[in-house]
PDB file of C-alpha atoms in Angstrom:
ATOM      1  CA  MET A 255       0.142  -0.043  -0.194  1.00  0.00           C
ATOM      2  CA  ASN A 256       1.138   3.421  -0.962  1.00  0.00           C
ATOM      3  CA  THR A 257       2.353   5.767   1.769  1.00  0.00           C
ATOM      4  CA  SER A 258      -1.245   8.207   2.527  1.00  0.00           C
ATOM      5  CA  THR A 259      -2.549  10.563   5.098  1.00  0.00           C
ATOM      6  CA  MET A 260      -5.796  10.032   6.018  1.00  0.00           C
ATOM      7  CA  ARG A 261      -7.966  12.841   8.212  1.00  0.00           C
ATOM      8  CA  VAL A 262      -9.736  11.667  11.148  1.00  0.00           C
ATOM      9  CA  ASP A 263     -12.406  13.666  13.125  1.00  0.00           C
ATOM     10  CA  ILE A 264     -13.309  12.256  16.726  1.00  0.00           C
ATOM     11  CA  VAL A 265     -15.916  13.452  18.634  1.00  0.00           C
ATOM     12  CA  SER A 266     -15.184  12.208  22.066  1.00  0.00           C
ATOM     13  CA  ASP A 267     -15.286  13.848  26.043  1.00  0.00           C
ATOM     14  CA  VAL A 268     -11.600  13.654  28.209  1.00  0.00           C
ATOM     15  CA  VAL A 269     -13.514  11.864  30.832  1.00  0.00           C
ATOM     16  CA  CYS A 270     -15.079   9.380  28.438  1.00  0.00           C
ATOM     17  CA  PRO A 271     -12.783   5.861  28.636  1.00  0.00           C
ATOM     18  CA  TRP A 272     -14.340   4.113  25.154  1.00  0.00           C
ATOM     19  CA  CYS A 273     -12.728   7.206  23.634  1.00  0.00           C
ATOM     20  CA  VAL A 274      -9.348   6.886  24.515  1.00  0.00           C
ATOM     21  CA  VAL A 275      -9.561   3.262  23.673  1.00  0.00           C
ATOM     22  CA  GLY A 276     -11.391   3.554  20.514  1.00  0.00           C
ATOM     23  CA  TYR A 277      -8.728   6.339  19.478  1.00  0.00           C
ATOM     24  CA  ARG A 278      -5.619   4.027  20.490  1.00  0.00           C
ATOM     25  CA  GLN A 279      -7.521   0.944  18.863  1.00  0.00           C
ATOM     26  CA  LEU A 280      -7.719   3.141  15.578  1.00  0.00           C
ATOM     27  CA  THR A 281      -4.237   4.040  15.653  1.00  0.00           C
ATOM     28  CA  THR A 282      -2.985   0.611  16.182  1.00  0.00           C
ATOM     29  CA  ALA A 283      -5.322  -0.411  13.409  1.00  0.00           C
ATOM     30  CA  ALA A 284      -3.381   1.634  11.122  1.00  0.00           C
ATOM     31  CA  LYS A 285       0.027   0.977  11.956  1.00  0.00           C
ATOM     32  CA  LYS A 286      -0.703  -2.378  11.693  1.00  0.00           C
ATOM     33  CA  MET A 287      -2.481  -2.077   8.333  1.00  0.00           C
ATOM     34  CA  ASP A 288       0.387   0.109   7.163  1.00  0.00           C
ATOM     35  CA  PRO A 289       3.174   1.706   9.285  1.00  0.00           C
ATOM     36  CA  ALA A 290       3.533   4.775   6.389  1.00  0.00           C
ATOM     37  CA  LEU A 291      -0.439   5.319   6.780  1.00  0.00           C
ATOM     38  CA  ALA A 292      -0.431   8.998   8.376  1.00  0.00           C
ATOM     39  CA  LEU A 293      -3.752   9.788  10.547  1.00  0.00           C
ATOM     40  CA  THR A 294      -4.040  13.406  10.891  1.00  0.00           C
ATOM     41  CA  VAL A 295      -6.400  13.691  13.987  1.00  0.00           C
ATOM     42  CA  HIS A 296      -8.907  16.429  14.758  1.00  0.00           C
ATOM     43  CA  TRP A 297     -10.953  16.421  18.009  1.00  0.00           C
ATOM     44  CA  HIS A 298     -14.178  17.943  18.456  1.00  0.00           C
ATOM     45  CA  PRO A 299     -16.531  18.603  21.590  1.00  0.00           C
ATOM     46  CA  PHE A 300     -18.726  16.427  23.338  1.00  0.00           C
ATOM     47  CA  GLU A 301     -19.620  16.734  27.198  1.00  0.00           C
ATOM     48  CA  LEU A 302     -20.892  13.626  28.874  1.00  0.00           C
ATOM     49  CA  ASN A 303     -22.261  15.858  31.694  1.00  0.00           C
ATOM     50  CA  PRO A 304     -22.814  19.246  30.789  1.00  0.00           C
ATOM     51  CA  SER A 305     -24.927  19.854  33.650  1.00  0.00           C
ATOM     52  CA  MET A 306     -22.110  18.408  36.173  1.00  0.00           C
ATOM     53  CA  GLY A 307     -21.453  21.120  39.006  1.00  0.00           C
ATOM     54  CA  ALA A 308     -18.066  22.372  40.069  1.00  0.00           C
ATOM     55  CA  ASP A 309     -18.271  20.243  43.390  1.00  0.00           C
ATOM     56  CA  SER A 310     -18.141  16.913  40.588  1.00  0.00           C
ATOM     57  CA  GLN A 311     -19.475  13.953  41.845  1.00  0.00           C
ATOM     58  CA  ASN A 312     -18.251  10.371  42.895  1.00  0.00           C
ATOM     59  CA  LEU A 313     -17.917   8.192  39.954  1.00  0.00           C
ATOM     60  CA  HIS A 314     -19.660   5.257  41.201  1.00  0.00           C
ATOM     61  CA  GLU A 315     -22.343   7.274  42.508  1.00  0.00           C
ATOM     62  CA  HIS A 316     -22.922   9.342  39.135  1.00  0.00           C
ATOM     63  CA  ILE A 317     -22.857   5.933  36.738  1.00  0.00           C
ATOM     64  CA  SER A 318     -25.430   4.279  39.207  1.00  0.00           C
ATOM     65  CA  GLU A 319     -27.470   7.633  38.870  1.00  0.00           C
ATOM     66  CA  LYS A 320     -27.100   7.669  35.101  1.00  0.00           C
ATOM     67  CA  TYR A 321     -27.473   4.180  34.359  1.00  0.00           C
ATOM     68  CA  GLY A 322     -29.107   2.222  36.946  1.00  0.00           C
ATOM     69  CA  THR A 323     -26.338  -0.090  37.657  1.00  0.00           C
ATOM     70  CA  THR A 324     -25.306  -1.920  40.719  1.00  0.00           C
ATOM     71  CA  ARG A 325     -21.812  -1.370  42.671  1.00  0.00           C
ATOM     72  CA  GLN A 326     -20.841  -5.391  41.152  1.00  0.00           C
ATOM     73  CA  GLN A 327     -21.802  -4.173  37.742  1.00  0.00           C
ATOM     74  CA  ASN A 328     -19.794  -1.029  38.056  1.00  0.00           C
ATOM     75  CA  LEU A 329     -16.822  -2.859  39.346  1.00  0.00           C
ATOM     76  CA  LYS A 330     -17.074  -5.302  36.582  1.00  0.00           C
ATOM     77  CA  GLY A 331     -17.166  -2.532  33.999  1.00  0.00           C
ATOM     78  CA  ARG A 332     -14.092  -0.800  35.613  1.00  0.00           C
ATOM     79  CA  GLU A 333     -12.313  -4.303  35.059  1.00  0.00           C
ATOM     80  CA  ARG A 334     -13.246  -4.697  31.911  1.00  0.00           C
ATOM     81  CA  LEU A 335     -11.862  -1.338  31.192  1.00  0.00           C
ATOM     82  CA  ARG A 336      -8.799  -2.159  32.921  1.00  0.00           C
ATOM     83  CA  LYS A 337      -8.041  -4.782  30.395  1.00  0.00           C
ATOM     84  CA  GLU A 338      -8.940  -2.858  27.189  1.00  0.00           C
ATOM     85  CA  GLY A 339      -6.659   0.031  28.784  1.00  0.00           C
ATOM     86  CA  GLU A 340      -3.968  -2.179  29.063  1.00  0.00           C
ATOM     87  CA  SER A 341      -4.177  -3.831  25.661  1.00  0.00           C
ATOM     88  CA  VAL A 342      -3.831  -0.303  24.102  1.00  0.00           C
ATOM     89  CA  GLY A 343      -1.319   1.543  26.469  1.00  0.00           C
ATOM     90  CA  ILE A 344      -3.328   3.323  28.857  1.00  0.00           C
ATOM     91  CA  ARG A 345      -3.773   2.753  32.434  1.00  0.00           C
ATOM     92  CA  PHE A 346      -7.213   3.301  34.260  1.00  0.00           C
ATOM     93  CA  ASN A 347      -6.635   4.009  37.712  1.00  0.00           C
ATOM     94  CA  TYR A 348     -10.266   3.857  38.954  1.00  0.00           C
ATOM     95  CA  ASP A 349     -10.842   3.239  42.812  1.00  0.00           C
ATOM     96  CA  ASP A 350     -13.568   4.105  44.993  1.00  0.00           C
ATOM     97  CA  ASN A 351     -12.690   7.862  45.160  1.00  0.00           C
ATOM     98  CA  SER A 352     -12.631   8.609  41.423  1.00  0.00           C
ATOM     99  CA  ARG A 353     -14.770  11.256  40.175  1.00  0.00           C
ATOM    100  CA  MET A 354     -16.835  12.652  37.238  1.00  0.00           C
ATOM    101  CA  TYR A 355     -16.002  15.999  36.757  1.00  0.00           C
ATOM    102  CA  ASN A 356     -17.127  19.252  34.273  1.00  0.00           C
ATOM    103  CA  THR A 357     -14.953  19.302  30.954  1.00  0.00           C
ATOM    104  CA  PHE A 358     -16.161  22.381  29.365  1.00  0.00           C
ATOM    105  CA  ASP A 359     -12.987  24.138  30.224  1.00  0.00           C
ATOM    106  CA  ALA A 360     -11.148  21.354  28.639  1.00  0.00           C
ATOM    107  CA  HIS A 361     -12.634  21.565  25.661  1.00  0.00           C
ATOM    108  CA  GLN A 362     -11.923  25.036  25.343  1.00  0.00           C
ATOM    109  CA  LEU A 363      -8.155  24.556  25.662  1.00  0.00           C
ATOM    110  CA  LEU A 364      -8.720  21.843  22.989  1.00  0.00           C
ATOM    111  CA  HIS A 365     -10.591  24.199  20.693  1.00  0.00           C
ATOM    112  CA  TRP A 366      -7.299  26.932  21.112  1.00  0.00           C
ATOM    113  CA  SER A 367      -5.219  24.131  20.001  1.00  0.00           C
ATOM    114  CA  ARG A 368      -7.303  23.281  16.913  1.00  0.00           C
ATOM    115  CA  GLU A 369      -5.208  24.802  14.541  1.00  0.00           C
ATOM    116  CA  ASP A 370      -2.136  22.731  15.316  1.00  0.00           C
ATOM    117  CA  ALA A 371      -3.744  18.982  14.801  1.00  0.00           C
ATOM    118  CA  ASP A 372      -0.508  17.254  16.306  1.00  0.00           C
ATOM    119  CA  LEU A 373      -0.593  19.604  19.413  1.00  0.00           C
ATOM    120  CA  GLN A 374      -4.278  19.154  19.843  1.00  0.00           C
ATOM    121  CA  THR A 375      -3.805  15.421  19.771  1.00  0.00           C
ATOM    122  CA  ARG A 376      -0.932  15.647  22.323  1.00  0.00           C
ATOM    123  CA  LEU A 377      -3.053  17.719  24.743  1.00  0.00           C
ATOM    124  CA  LYS A 378      -5.763  15.587  23.967  1.00  0.00           C
ATOM    125  CA  GLU A 379      -3.277  12.706  25.034  1.00  0.00           C
ATOM    126  CA  ALA A 380      -2.594  14.636  28.259  1.00  0.00           C
ATOM    127  CA  LEU A 381      -5.995  15.424  29.464  1.00  0.00           C
ATOM    128  CA  PHE A 382      -6.657  11.453  29.243  1.00  0.00           C
ATOM    129  CA  ASN A 383      -3.729  10.823  30.987  1.00  0.00           C
ATOM    130  CA  ALA A 384      -4.495  13.303  33.459  1.00  0.00           C
ATOM    131  CA  TYR A 385      -7.919  12.222  34.329  1.00  0.00           C
ATOM    132  CA  PHE A 386      -7.613   8.317  34.185  1.00  0.00           C
ATOM    133  CA  THR A 387      -3.848   7.641  34.926  1.00  0.00           C
ATOM    134  CA  ARG A 388      -3.410  10.386  37.262  1.00  0.00           C
ATOM    135  CA  GLN A 389      -7.006  10.974  39.004  1.00  0.00           C
ATOM    136  CA  LEU A 390      -6.366  14.583  38.201  1.00  0.00           C
ATOM    137  CA  ASP A 391      -9.463  17.188  38.673  1.00  0.00           C
ATOM    138  CA  VAL A 392      -9.790  18.217  35.040  1.00  0.00           C
ATOM    139  CA  SER A 393     -12.022  20.755  35.604  1.00  0.00           C
ATOM    140  CA  ALA A 394      -9.555  22.670  37.969  1.00  0.00           C
ATOM    141  CA  ARG A 395      -8.022  25.473  36.083  1.00  0.00           C
ATOM    142  CA  GLU A 396      -4.773  25.121  37.615  1.00  0.00           C
ATOM    143  CA  VAL A 397      -4.736  21.293  36.381  1.00  0.00           C
ATOM    144  CA  LEU A 398      -5.773  22.433  33.163  1.00  0.00           C
ATOM    145  CA  VAL A 399      -3.126  25.262  32.649  1.00  0.00           C
ATOM    146  CA  ASP A 400      -0.353  22.570  33.744  1.00  0.00           C
ATOM    147  CA  VAL A 401      -1.452  19.861  31.209  1.00  0.00           C
ATOM    148  CA  ALA A 402      -1.541  22.703  28.679  1.00  0.00           C
ATOM    149  CA  ALA A 403       1.559  23.766  29.688  1.00  0.00           C
ATOM    150  CA  SER A 404       3.032  20.174  29.505  1.00  0.00           C
ATOM    151  CA  VAL A 405       2.604  19.869  25.740  1.00  0.00           C
ATOM    152  CA  GLY A 406       4.121  23.119  24.899  1.00  0.00           C
ATOM    153  CA  LEU A 407       1.420  25.677  24.884  1.00  0.00           C
ATOM    154  CA  ASP A 408       1.572  28.956  26.770  1.00  0.00           C
ATOM    155  CA  ARG A 409       0.869  28.972  30.352  1.00  0.00           C
ATOM    156  CA  SER A 410      -0.168  32.464  30.728  1.00  0.00           C
ATOM    157  CA  GLN A 411      -2.377  32.559  27.716  1.00  0.00           C
ATOM    158  CA  ALA A 412      -4.169  29.168  29.047  1.00  0.00           C
ATOM    159  CA  ALA A 413      -4.754  30.757  32.343  1.00  0.00           C
ATOM    160  CA  GLU A 414      -6.193  33.671  30.470  1.00  0.00           C
ATOM    161  CA  LEU A 415      -8.249  32.109  28.050  1.00  0.00           C
ATOM    162  CA  LEU A 416      -9.860  30.040  30.766  1.00  0.00           C
ATOM    163  CA  GLU A 417     -10.520  33.121  33.048  1.00  0.00           C
ATOM    164  CA  GLN A 418     -12.113  35.060  29.955  1.00  0.00           C
ATOM    165  CA  GLN A 419     -13.723  31.980  28.445  1.00  0.00           C
ATOM    166  CA  THR A 420     -12.675  33.030  25.508  1.00  0.00           C
ATOM    167  CA  TYR A 421     -13.945  30.077  23.297  1.00  0.00           C
ATOM    168  CA  ALA A 422     -17.052  29.413  25.322  1.00  0.00           C
ATOM    169  CA  GLU A 423     -19.379  30.371  22.803  1.00  0.00           C
ATOM    170  CA  ALA A 424     -17.514  28.545  20.038  1.00  0.00           C
ATOM    171  CA  VAL A 425     -17.276  25.364  21.907  1.00  0.00           C
ATOM    172  CA  ARG A 426     -20.847  25.804  22.517  1.00  0.00           C
ATOM    173  CA  ALA A 427     -21.465  26.242  18.753  1.00  0.00           C
ATOM    174  CA  GLU A 428     -19.648  23.291  17.688  1.00  0.00           C
ATOM    175  CA  GLN A 429     -21.550  20.996  20.003  1.00  0.00           C
ATOM    176  CA  ARG A 430     -24.857  22.209  19.027  1.00  0.00           C
ATOM    177  CA  GLU A 431     -23.948  21.636  15.396  1.00  0.00           C
ATOM    178  CA  LEU A 432     -22.531  18.126  16.238  1.00  0.00           C
ATOM    179  CA  LEU A 433     -25.955  17.380  18.151  1.00  0.00           C
ATOM    180  CA  ASP A 434     -28.161  18.930  15.174  1.00  0.00           C
ATOM    181  CA  ASN A 435     -25.876  16.389  12.915  1.00  0.00           C
ATOM    182  CA  GLY A 436     -27.309  13.426  14.698  1.00  0.00           C
ATOM    183  CA  VAL A 437     -24.035  12.841  17.327  1.00  0.00           C
ATOM    184  CA  GLN A 438     -25.911  11.844  20.452  1.00  0.00           C
ATOM    185  CA  GLY A 439     -22.802   9.503  21.839  1.00  0.00           C
ATOM    186  CA  VAL A 440     -19.137   9.327  21.850  1.00  0.00           C
ATOM    187  CA  PRO A 441     -16.636   8.221  20.186  1.00  0.00           C
ATOM    188  CA  ALA A 442     -18.143   9.723  17.186  1.00  0.00           C
ATOM    189  CA  ILE A 443     -15.250   8.642  14.396  1.00  0.00           C
ATOM    190  CA  ILE A 444     -15.123  10.225  10.783  1.00  0.00           C
ATOM    191  CA  LEU A 445     -12.686   8.898   8.380  1.00  0.00           C
ATOM    192  CA  ASP A 446     -11.680  10.986   5.174  1.00  0.00           C
ATOM    193  CA  GLN A 447     -14.390  13.265   6.215  1.00  0.00           C
ATOM    194  CA  ARG A 448     -16.995  10.998   4.754  1.00  0.00           C
ATOM    195  CA  TYR A 449     -16.970   7.666   6.677  1.00  0.00           C
ATOM    196  CA  SER A 450     -18.332   7.996  10.098  1.00  0.00           C
ATOM    197  CA  VAL A 451     -17.869   4.947  12.726  1.00  0.00           C
ATOM    198  CA  PRO A 452     -19.595   4.812  15.866  1.00  0.00           C
ATOM    199  CA  GLY A 453     -17.932   3.662  19.012  1.00  0.00           C
ATOM    200  CA  ALA A 454     -14.740   2.006  19.948  1.00  0.00           C
ATOM    201  CA  GLN A 455     -14.301  -0.836  17.592  1.00  0.00           C
ATOM    202  CA  SER A 456     -11.457  -3.662  17.920  1.00  0.00           C
ATOM    203  CA  VAL A 457      -8.363  -3.255  16.248  1.00  0.00           C
ATOM    204  CA  ASP A 458      -9.189  -5.727  13.748  1.00  0.00           C
ATOM    205  CA  VAL A 459     -12.660  -4.051  12.818  1.00  0.00           C
ATOM    206  CA  PHE A 460     -10.745  -0.688  12.387  1.00  0.00           C
ATOM    207  CA  GLU A 461      -8.469  -2.310  10.060  1.00  0.00           C
ATOM    208  CA  ARG A 462     -10.904  -3.253   7.630  1.00  0.00           C
ATOM    209  CA  ILE A 463     -12.695  -0.266   7.712  1.00  0.00           C
ATOM    210  CA  LEU A 464      -9.540   1.600   6.818  1.00  0.00           C
ATOM    211  CA  SER A 465      -8.592  -0.789   4.406  1.00  0.00           C
ATOM    212  CA  ARG A 466     -11.979   0.148   2.565  1.00  0.00           C
ATOM    213  CA  VAL A 467     -11.980   3.572   3.144  1.00  0.00           C
ATOM    214  CA  LEU A 468      -8.749   3.434   1.137  1.00  0.00           C
ATOM    215  CA  ARG A 469      -9.772   1.517  -1.376  1.00  0.00           C
ATOM    216  CA  LYS A 470     -12.964   3.847  -1.841  1.00  0.00           C
ATOM    217  CA  ARG A 471     -10.329   6.255  -2.148  1.00  0.00           C
ATOM    218  CA  GLU A 472      -8.362   4.467  -4.745  1.00  0.00           C
ATOM    219  CA  ALA A 473     -11.471   3.913  -6.911  1.00  0.00           C
ATOM    220  CA  SER A 474     -12.926   7.560  -7.140  1.00  0.00           C
TER     221      SER A 474
END
């Protein structure tokens, strides 16, 4: 297969475990299929819990209230996620003190970095790591500023835009547009700006989908 670049758009939230699993499975599939295939990833905002307050909520309580699950079911789900995470190189450090946070400010940082896809992806990865592995409060501005600075973004500019809510309306507008276009759950992945893939598919499934997309591109 010839060297190629493919645009990938991913609608996701930074506290969505299946978003990071799906992203890692997609990139693994691309490398497995053709190491020369370069994915240019663009991230788009989705809030799993837009009404989450500043106080956050215990994760077990939150999931039980939202989905009606028992503690035993939640523990089984966590174990499944740990195994899925290990398979793609992400460590989910869930425990009884894990919490669910508001992510609106995190999406503002991601919007700010959108002009540089590689930088935006590094920021997204750092936010995933901050929440899932380091168990940090990704609604706290000091945490967000530290994460932004860790990938090379200007610390003072990050603090200023969060304080002034510079990109608040832009993020809300994009969220509304995505909802109007039928995005109701995440991850929602669009390949080559044409082919939509719902959910975190397996590596094998992503490999087959990528192959079909490239064949269609060659045939057009």
